[in-house]
PDB file of C-alpha atoms in Angstrom:
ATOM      1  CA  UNK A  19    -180.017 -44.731 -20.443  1.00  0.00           C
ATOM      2  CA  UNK A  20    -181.111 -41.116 -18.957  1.00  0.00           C
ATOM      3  CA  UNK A  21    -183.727 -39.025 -21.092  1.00  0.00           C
ATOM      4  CA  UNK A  22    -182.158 -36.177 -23.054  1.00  0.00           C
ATOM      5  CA  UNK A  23    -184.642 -33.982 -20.869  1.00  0.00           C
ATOM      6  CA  UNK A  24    -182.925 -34.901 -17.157  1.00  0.00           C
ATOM      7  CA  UNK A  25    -179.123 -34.544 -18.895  1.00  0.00           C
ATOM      8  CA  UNK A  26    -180.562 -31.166 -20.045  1.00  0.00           C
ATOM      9  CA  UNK A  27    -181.013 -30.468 -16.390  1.00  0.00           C
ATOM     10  CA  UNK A  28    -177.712 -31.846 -14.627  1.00  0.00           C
ATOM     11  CA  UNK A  29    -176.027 -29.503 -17.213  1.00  0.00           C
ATOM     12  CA  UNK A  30    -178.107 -26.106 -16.710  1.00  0.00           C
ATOM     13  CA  UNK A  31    -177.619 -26.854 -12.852  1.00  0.00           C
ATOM     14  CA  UNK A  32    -173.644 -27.407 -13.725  1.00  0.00           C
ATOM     15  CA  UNK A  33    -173.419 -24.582 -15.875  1.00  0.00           C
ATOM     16  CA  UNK A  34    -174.936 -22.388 -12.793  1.00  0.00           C
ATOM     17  CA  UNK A  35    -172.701 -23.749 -10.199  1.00  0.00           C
ATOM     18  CA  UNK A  36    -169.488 -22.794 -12.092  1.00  0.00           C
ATOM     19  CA  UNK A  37    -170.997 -19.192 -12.599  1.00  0.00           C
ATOM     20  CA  UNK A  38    -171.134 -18.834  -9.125  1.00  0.00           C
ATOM     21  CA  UNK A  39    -167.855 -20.913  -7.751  1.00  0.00           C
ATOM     22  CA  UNK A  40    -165.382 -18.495  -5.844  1.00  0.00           C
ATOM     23  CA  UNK A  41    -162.031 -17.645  -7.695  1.00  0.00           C
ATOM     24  CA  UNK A  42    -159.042 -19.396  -7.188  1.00  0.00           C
ATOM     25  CA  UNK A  43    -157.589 -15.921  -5.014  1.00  0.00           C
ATOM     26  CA  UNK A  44    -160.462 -15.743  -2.978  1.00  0.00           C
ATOM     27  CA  UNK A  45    -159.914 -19.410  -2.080  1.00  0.00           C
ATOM     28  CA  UNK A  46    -156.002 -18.754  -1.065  1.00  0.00           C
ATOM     29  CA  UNK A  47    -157.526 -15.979   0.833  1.00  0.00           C
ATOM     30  CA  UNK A  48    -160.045 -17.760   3.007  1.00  0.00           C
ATOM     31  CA  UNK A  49    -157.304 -20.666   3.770  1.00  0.00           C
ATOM     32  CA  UNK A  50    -158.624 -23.137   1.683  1.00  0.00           C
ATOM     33  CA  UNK A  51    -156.013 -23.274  -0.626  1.00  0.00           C
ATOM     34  CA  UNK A  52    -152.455 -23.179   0.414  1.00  0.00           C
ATOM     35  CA  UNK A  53    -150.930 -21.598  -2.283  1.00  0.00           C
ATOM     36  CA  UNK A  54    -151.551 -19.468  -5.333  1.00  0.00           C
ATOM     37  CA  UNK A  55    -152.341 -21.941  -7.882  1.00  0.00           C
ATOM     38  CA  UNK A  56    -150.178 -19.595 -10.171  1.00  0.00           C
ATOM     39  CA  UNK A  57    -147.289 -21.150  -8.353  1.00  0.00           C
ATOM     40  CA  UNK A  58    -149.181 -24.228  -7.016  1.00  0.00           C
ATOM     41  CA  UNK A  59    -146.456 -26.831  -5.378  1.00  0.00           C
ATOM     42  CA  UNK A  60    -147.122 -30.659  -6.277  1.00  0.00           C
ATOM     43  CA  UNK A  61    -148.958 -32.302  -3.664  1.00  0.00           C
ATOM     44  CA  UNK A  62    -145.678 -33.843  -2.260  1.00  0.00           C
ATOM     45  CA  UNK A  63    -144.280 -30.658  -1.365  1.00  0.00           C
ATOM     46  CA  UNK A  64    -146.903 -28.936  -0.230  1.00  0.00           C
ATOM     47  CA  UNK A  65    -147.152 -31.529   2.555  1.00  0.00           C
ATOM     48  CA  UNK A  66    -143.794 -31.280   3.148  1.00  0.00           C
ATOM     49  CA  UNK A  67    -143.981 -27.113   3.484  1.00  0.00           C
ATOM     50  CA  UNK A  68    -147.303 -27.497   5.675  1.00  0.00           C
ATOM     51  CA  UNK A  69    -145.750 -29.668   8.120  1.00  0.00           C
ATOM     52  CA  UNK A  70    -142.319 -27.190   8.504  1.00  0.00           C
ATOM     53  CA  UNK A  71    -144.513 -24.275   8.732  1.00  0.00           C
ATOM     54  CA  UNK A  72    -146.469 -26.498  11.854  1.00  0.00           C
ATOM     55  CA  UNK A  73    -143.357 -27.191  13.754  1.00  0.00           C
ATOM     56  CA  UNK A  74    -141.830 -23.627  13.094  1.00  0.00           C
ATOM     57  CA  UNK A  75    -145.093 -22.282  15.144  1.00  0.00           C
ATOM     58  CA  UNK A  76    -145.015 -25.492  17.218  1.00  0.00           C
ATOM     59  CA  UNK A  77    -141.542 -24.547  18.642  1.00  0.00           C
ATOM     60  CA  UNK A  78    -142.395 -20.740  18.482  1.00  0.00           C
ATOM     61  CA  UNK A  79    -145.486 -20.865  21.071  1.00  0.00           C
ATOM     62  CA  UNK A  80    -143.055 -23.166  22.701  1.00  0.00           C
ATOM     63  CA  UNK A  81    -140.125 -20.884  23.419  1.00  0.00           C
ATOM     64  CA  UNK A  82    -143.218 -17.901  24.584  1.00  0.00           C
ATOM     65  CA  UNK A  83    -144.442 -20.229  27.055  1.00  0.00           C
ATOM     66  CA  UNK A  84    -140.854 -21.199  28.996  1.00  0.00           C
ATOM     67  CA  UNK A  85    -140.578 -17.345  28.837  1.00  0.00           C
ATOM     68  CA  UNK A  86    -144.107 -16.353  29.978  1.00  0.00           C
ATOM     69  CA  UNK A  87    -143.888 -15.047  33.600  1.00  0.00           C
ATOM     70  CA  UNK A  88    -145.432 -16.211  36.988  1.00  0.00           C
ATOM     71  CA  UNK A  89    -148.818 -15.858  38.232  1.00  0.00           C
ATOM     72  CA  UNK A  90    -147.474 -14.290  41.432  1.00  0.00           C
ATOM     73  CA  UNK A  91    -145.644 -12.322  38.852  1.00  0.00           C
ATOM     74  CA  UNK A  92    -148.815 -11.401  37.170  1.00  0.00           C
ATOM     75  CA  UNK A  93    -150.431 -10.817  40.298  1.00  0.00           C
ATOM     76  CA  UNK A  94    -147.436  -8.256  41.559  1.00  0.00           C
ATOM     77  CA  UNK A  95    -147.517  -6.277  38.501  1.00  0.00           C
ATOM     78  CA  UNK A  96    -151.049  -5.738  38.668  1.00  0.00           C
ATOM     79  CA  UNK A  97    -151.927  -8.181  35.328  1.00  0.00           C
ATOM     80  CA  UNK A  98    -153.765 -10.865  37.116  1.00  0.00           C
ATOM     81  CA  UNK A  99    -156.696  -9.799  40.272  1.00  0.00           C
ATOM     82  CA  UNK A 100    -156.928 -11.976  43.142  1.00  0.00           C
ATOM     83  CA  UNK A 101    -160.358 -11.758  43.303  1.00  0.00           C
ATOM     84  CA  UNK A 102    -163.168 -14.588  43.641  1.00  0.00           C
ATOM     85  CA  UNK A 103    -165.586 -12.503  42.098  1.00  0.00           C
ATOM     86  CA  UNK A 104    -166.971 -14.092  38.779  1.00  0.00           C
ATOM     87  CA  UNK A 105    -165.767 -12.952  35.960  1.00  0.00           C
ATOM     88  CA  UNK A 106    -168.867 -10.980  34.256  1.00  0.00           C
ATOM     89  CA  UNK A 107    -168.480  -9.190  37.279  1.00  0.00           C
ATOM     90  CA  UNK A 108    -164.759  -8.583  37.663  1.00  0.00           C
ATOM     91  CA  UNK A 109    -164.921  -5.509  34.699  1.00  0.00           C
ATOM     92  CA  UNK A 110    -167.200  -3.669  37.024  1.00  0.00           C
ATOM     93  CA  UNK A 111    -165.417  -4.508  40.111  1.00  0.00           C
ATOM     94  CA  UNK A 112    -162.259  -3.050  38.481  1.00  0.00           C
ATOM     95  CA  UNK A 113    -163.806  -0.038  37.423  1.00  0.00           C
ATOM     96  CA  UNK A 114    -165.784   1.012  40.598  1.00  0.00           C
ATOM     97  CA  UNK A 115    -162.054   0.351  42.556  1.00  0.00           C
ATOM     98  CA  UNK A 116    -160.988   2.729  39.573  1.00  0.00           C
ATOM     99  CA  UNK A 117    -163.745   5.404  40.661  1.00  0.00           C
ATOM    100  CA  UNK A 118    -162.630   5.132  43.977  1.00  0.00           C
ATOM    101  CA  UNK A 119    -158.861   5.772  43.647  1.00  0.00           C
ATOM    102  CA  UNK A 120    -159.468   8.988  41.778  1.00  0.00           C
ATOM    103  CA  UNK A 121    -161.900  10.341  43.956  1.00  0.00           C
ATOM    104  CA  UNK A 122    -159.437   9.885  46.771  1.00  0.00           C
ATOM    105  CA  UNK A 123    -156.845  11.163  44.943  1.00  0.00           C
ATOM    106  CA  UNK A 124    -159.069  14.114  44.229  1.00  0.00           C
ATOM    107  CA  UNK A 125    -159.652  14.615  47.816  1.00  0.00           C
ATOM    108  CA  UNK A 126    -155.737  14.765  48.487  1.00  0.00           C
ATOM    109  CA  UNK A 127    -154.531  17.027  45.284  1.00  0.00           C
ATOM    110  CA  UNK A 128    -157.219  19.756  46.848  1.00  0.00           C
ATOM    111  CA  UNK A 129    -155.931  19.114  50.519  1.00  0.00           C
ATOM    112  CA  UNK A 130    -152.252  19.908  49.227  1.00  0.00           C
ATOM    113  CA  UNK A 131    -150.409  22.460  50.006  1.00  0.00           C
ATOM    114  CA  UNK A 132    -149.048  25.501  47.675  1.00  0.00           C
ATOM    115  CA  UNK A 133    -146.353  25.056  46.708  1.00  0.00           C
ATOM    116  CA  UNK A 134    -144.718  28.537  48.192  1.00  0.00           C
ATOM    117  CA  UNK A 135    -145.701  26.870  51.695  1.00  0.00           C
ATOM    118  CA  UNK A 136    -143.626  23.931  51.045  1.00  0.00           C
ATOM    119  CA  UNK A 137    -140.543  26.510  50.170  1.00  0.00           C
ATOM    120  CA  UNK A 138    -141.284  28.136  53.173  1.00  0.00           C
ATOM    121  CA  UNK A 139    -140.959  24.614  55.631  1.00  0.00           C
ATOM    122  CA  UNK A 140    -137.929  23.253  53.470  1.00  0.00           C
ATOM    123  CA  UNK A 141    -139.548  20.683  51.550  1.00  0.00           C
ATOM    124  CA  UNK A 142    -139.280  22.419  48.037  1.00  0.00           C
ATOM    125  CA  UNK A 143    -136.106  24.515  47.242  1.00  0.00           C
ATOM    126  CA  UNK A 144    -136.031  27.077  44.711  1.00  0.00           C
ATOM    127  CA  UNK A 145    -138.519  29.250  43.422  1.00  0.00           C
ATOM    128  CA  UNK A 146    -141.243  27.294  42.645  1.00  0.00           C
ATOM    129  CA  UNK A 147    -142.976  29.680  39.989  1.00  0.00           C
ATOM    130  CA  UNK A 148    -139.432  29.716  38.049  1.00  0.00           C
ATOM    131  CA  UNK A 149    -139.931  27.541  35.345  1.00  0.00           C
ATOM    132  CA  UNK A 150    -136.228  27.443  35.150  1.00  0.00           C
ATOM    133  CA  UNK A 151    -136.071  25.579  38.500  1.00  0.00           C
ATOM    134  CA  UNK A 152    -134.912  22.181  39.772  1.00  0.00           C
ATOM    135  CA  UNK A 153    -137.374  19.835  38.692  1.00  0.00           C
ATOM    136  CA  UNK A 154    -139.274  18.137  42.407  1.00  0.00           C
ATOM    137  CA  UNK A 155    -138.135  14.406  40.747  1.00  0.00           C
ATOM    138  CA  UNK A 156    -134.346  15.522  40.960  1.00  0.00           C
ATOM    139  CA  UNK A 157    -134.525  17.781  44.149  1.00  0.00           C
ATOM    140  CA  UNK A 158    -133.698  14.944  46.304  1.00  0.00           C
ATOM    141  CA  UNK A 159    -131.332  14.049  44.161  1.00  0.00           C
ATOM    142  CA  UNK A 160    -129.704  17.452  44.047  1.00  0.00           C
ATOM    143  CA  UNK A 161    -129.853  17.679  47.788  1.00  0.00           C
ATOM    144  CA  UNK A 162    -128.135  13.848  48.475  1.00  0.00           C
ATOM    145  CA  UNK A 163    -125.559  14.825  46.248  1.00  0.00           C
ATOM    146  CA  UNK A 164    -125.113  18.339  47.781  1.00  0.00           C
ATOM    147  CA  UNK A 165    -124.626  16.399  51.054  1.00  0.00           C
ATOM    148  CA  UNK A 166    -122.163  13.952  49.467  1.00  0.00           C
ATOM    149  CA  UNK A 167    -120.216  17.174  48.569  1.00  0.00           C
ATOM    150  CA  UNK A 168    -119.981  18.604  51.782  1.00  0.00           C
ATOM    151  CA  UNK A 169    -119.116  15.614  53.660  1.00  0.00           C
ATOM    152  CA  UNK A 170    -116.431  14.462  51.082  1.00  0.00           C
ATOM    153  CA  UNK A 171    -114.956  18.556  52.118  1.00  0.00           C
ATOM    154  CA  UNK A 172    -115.046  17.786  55.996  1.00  0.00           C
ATOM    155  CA  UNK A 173    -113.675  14.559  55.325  1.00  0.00           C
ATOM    156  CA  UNK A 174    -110.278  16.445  53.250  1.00  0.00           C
ATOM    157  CA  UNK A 175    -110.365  19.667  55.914  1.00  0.00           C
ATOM    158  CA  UNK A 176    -110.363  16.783  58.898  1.00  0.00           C
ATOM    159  CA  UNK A 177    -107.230  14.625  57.402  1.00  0.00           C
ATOM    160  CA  UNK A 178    -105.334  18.076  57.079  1.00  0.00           C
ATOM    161  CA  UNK A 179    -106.128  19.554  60.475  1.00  0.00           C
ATOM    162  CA  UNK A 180    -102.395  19.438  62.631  1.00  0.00           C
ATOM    163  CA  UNK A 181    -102.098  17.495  66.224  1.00  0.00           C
ATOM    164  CA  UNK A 182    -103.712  18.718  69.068  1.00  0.00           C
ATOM    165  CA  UNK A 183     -99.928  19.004  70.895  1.00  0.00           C
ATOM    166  CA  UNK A 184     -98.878  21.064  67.981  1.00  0.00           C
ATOM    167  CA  UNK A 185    -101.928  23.347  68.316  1.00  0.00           C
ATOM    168  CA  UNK A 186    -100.576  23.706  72.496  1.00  0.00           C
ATOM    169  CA  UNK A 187     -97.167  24.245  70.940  1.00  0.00           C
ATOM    170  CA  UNK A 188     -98.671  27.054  68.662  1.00  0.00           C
ATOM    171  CA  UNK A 189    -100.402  28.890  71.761  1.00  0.00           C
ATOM    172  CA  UNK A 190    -104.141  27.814  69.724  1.00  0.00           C
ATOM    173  CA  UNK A 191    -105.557  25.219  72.333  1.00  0.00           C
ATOM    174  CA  UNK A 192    -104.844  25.440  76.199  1.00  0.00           C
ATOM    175  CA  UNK A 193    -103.748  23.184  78.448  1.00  0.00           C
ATOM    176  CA  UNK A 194    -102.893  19.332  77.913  1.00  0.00           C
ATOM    177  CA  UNK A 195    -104.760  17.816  74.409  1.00  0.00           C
ATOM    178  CA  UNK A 196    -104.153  14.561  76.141  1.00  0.00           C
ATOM    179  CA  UNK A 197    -106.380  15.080  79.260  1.00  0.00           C
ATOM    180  CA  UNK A 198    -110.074  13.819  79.398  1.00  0.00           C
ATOM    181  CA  UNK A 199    -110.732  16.536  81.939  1.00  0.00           C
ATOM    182  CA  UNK A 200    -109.701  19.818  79.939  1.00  0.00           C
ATOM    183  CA  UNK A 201    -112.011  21.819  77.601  1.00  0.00           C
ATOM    184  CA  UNK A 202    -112.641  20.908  74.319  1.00  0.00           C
ATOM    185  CA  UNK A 203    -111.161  21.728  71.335  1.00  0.00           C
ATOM    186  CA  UNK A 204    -114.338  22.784  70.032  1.00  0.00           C
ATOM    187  CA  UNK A 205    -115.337  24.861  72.938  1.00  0.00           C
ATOM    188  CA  UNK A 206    -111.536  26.719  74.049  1.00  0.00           C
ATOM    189  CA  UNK A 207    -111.719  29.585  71.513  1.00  0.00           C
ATOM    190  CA  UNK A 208    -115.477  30.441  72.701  1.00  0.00           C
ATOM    191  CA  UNK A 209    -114.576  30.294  76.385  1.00  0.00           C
ATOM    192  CA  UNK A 210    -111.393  32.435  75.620  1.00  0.00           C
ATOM    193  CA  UNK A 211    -113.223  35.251  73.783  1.00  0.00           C
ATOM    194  CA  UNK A 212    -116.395  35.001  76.811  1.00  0.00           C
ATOM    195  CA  UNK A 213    -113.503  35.370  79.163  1.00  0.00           C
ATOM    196  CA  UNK A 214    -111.931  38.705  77.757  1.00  0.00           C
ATOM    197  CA  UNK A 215    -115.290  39.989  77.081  1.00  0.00           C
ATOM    198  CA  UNK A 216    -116.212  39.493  81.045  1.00  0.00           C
ATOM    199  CA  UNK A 217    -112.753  41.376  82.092  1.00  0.00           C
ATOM    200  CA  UNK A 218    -113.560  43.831  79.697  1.00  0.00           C
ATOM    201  CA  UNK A 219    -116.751  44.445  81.101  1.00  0.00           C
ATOM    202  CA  UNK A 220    -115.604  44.502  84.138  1.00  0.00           C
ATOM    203  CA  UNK A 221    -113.069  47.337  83.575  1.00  0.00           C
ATOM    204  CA  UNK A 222    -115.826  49.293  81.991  1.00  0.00           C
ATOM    205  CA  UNK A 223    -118.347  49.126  85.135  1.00  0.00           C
ATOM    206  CA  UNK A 224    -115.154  50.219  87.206  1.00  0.00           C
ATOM    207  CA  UNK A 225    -114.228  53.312  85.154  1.00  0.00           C
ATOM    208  CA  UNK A 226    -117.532  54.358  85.338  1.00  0.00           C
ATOM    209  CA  UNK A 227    -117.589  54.186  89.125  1.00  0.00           C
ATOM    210  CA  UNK A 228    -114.047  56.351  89.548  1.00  0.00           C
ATOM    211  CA  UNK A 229    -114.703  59.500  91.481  1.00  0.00           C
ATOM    212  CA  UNK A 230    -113.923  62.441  89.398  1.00  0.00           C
ATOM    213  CA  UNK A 231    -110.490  64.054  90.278  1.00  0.00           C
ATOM    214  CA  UNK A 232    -111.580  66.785  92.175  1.00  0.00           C
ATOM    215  CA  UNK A 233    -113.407  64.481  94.605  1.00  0.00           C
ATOM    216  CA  UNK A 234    -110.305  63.050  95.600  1.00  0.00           C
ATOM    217  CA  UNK A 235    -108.593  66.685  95.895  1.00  0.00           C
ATOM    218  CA  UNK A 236    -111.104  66.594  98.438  1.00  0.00           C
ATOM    219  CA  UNK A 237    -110.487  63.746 100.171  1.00  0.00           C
ATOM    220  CA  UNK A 238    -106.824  64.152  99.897  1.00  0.00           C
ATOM    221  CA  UNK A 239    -106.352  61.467  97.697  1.00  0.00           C
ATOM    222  CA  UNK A 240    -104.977  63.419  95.126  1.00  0.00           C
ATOM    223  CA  UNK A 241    -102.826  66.368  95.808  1.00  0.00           C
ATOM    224  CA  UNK A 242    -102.606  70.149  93.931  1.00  0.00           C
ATOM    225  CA  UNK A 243    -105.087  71.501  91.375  1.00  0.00           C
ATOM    226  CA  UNK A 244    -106.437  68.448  88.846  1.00  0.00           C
ATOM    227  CA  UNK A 245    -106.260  70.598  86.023  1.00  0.00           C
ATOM    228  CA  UNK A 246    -102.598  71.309  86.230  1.00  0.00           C
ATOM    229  CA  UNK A 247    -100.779  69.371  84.164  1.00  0.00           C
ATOM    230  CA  UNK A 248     -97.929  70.269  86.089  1.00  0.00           C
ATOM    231  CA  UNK A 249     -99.073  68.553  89.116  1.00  0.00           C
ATOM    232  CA  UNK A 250     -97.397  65.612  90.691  1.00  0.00           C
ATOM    233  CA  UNK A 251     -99.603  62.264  89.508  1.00  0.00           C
ATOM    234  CA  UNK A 252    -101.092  60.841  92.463  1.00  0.00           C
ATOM    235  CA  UNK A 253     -98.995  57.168  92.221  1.00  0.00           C
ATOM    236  CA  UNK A 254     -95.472  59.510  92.383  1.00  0.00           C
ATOM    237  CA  UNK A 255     -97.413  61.893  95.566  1.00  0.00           C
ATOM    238  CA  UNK A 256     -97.650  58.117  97.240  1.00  0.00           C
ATOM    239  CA  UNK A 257     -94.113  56.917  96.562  1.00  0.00           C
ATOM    240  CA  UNK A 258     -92.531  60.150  98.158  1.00  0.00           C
TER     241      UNK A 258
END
């Protein structure tokens, strides 16, 4: 039999332990108990619910890793470093190639040119100070489809144009479309306005070298006074 005195003890020591024993929340809270003993499952069941919940992340962490990419992938996109340095020292490594890109990049943004310079050699279009403007990420756009545009027009203008032999027949080419030899197309309307520009040229250096008409009184050329509108014209003097 135990004295009264040590049962006195084991009880005071009991009596403290309970004081201080968590609550039954705090419990569900820190994962040692499973459920809220409010709405606590028999021990059959909550076996049964532990072991669904297991596969349901089982098979979940499952389906990530068939769908997790590559390394290369990782490596191509920048995730993963190829480097051999150890890994305490990989942070630094990172952030001192970090440092280095944006001082380069500095370097170039102050090298740049302004942006009325680029207008000026084609590069830019627009006004760049109007904040109305074509945007720079859909000028090239803009441009390709400008050049769609006009090469979609020369494609319609070309399947319209008429045959060279009906251009001969309509007096607007010259000579025979057919031969190899003759001008081209391109080139016959140029060489026919050069060619009346030379006679005409030609006619105007000669009327300003004509003697006057009383110089060729003079030489007997022209017969009777000049002036007199009376006179016989020189080409009728010739024919008599």
């Amino acid at each position: 039999m135990t004295s009264p005195v040590k049962d006195k003890g084991v009880a005071k020591s009991l009596e403290a332990k309970l004081t201080t024993r968590p609550d039954a929340n705090d419990l569900v809270d820190r994962n040692i108990l499973k459920d809220d003993p409010s709405t606590a499952l028999s021990p059959n069941l909550q076996a049964a619910k532990q072991a669904l919940v297991f596969h349901q992340t089982q098979d979940k962490l499952q389906s990530r890793l068939e769908r997790r990419p590559e390394k290369q992938n990782l490596f191509d996109r920048n995730i993963l470093h190829d480097s051999k340095a150890a890994p305490q020292l990989l942070a630094a490594q990172e952030c001192l190639e970090r440092a280095r890109l944006a001082d380069s990049l500095g370097h170039k943004l102050e090298r740049r040119p302004e942006p009325d310079d680029l207008v000026e050699r084609g590069v830019l279009k627009g006004n760049p100070t109007d904040g109305h403007g074509t945007a720079a990420a859909l000028q090239d756009a803009q441009a390709q489809l400008e050049k769609a545009m006009a090469t979609d027009k020369l494609h319609h203008k070309l399947e319209r144009r008429p045959e060279p032999s009906d251009l001969v027949e309509r007096g607007v080419l010259r000579g025979d479309p057919t031969d190899e030899h003759s001008t081209a197309a391109a080139l016959q309307d140029a060489q026919a306005q050069l060619e009346k520009a030379m006679a005409t040229d030609k006619l105007h250096h000669k009327l300003e070298r004509r003697p006057e008409p009383s110089d060729l009184v003079e030489r007997g050329v022209l017969r009777g006074d000049p002036t007199d509108e009376h006179s016989t014209a020189a080409a009728l003097q010739d024919a008599q």
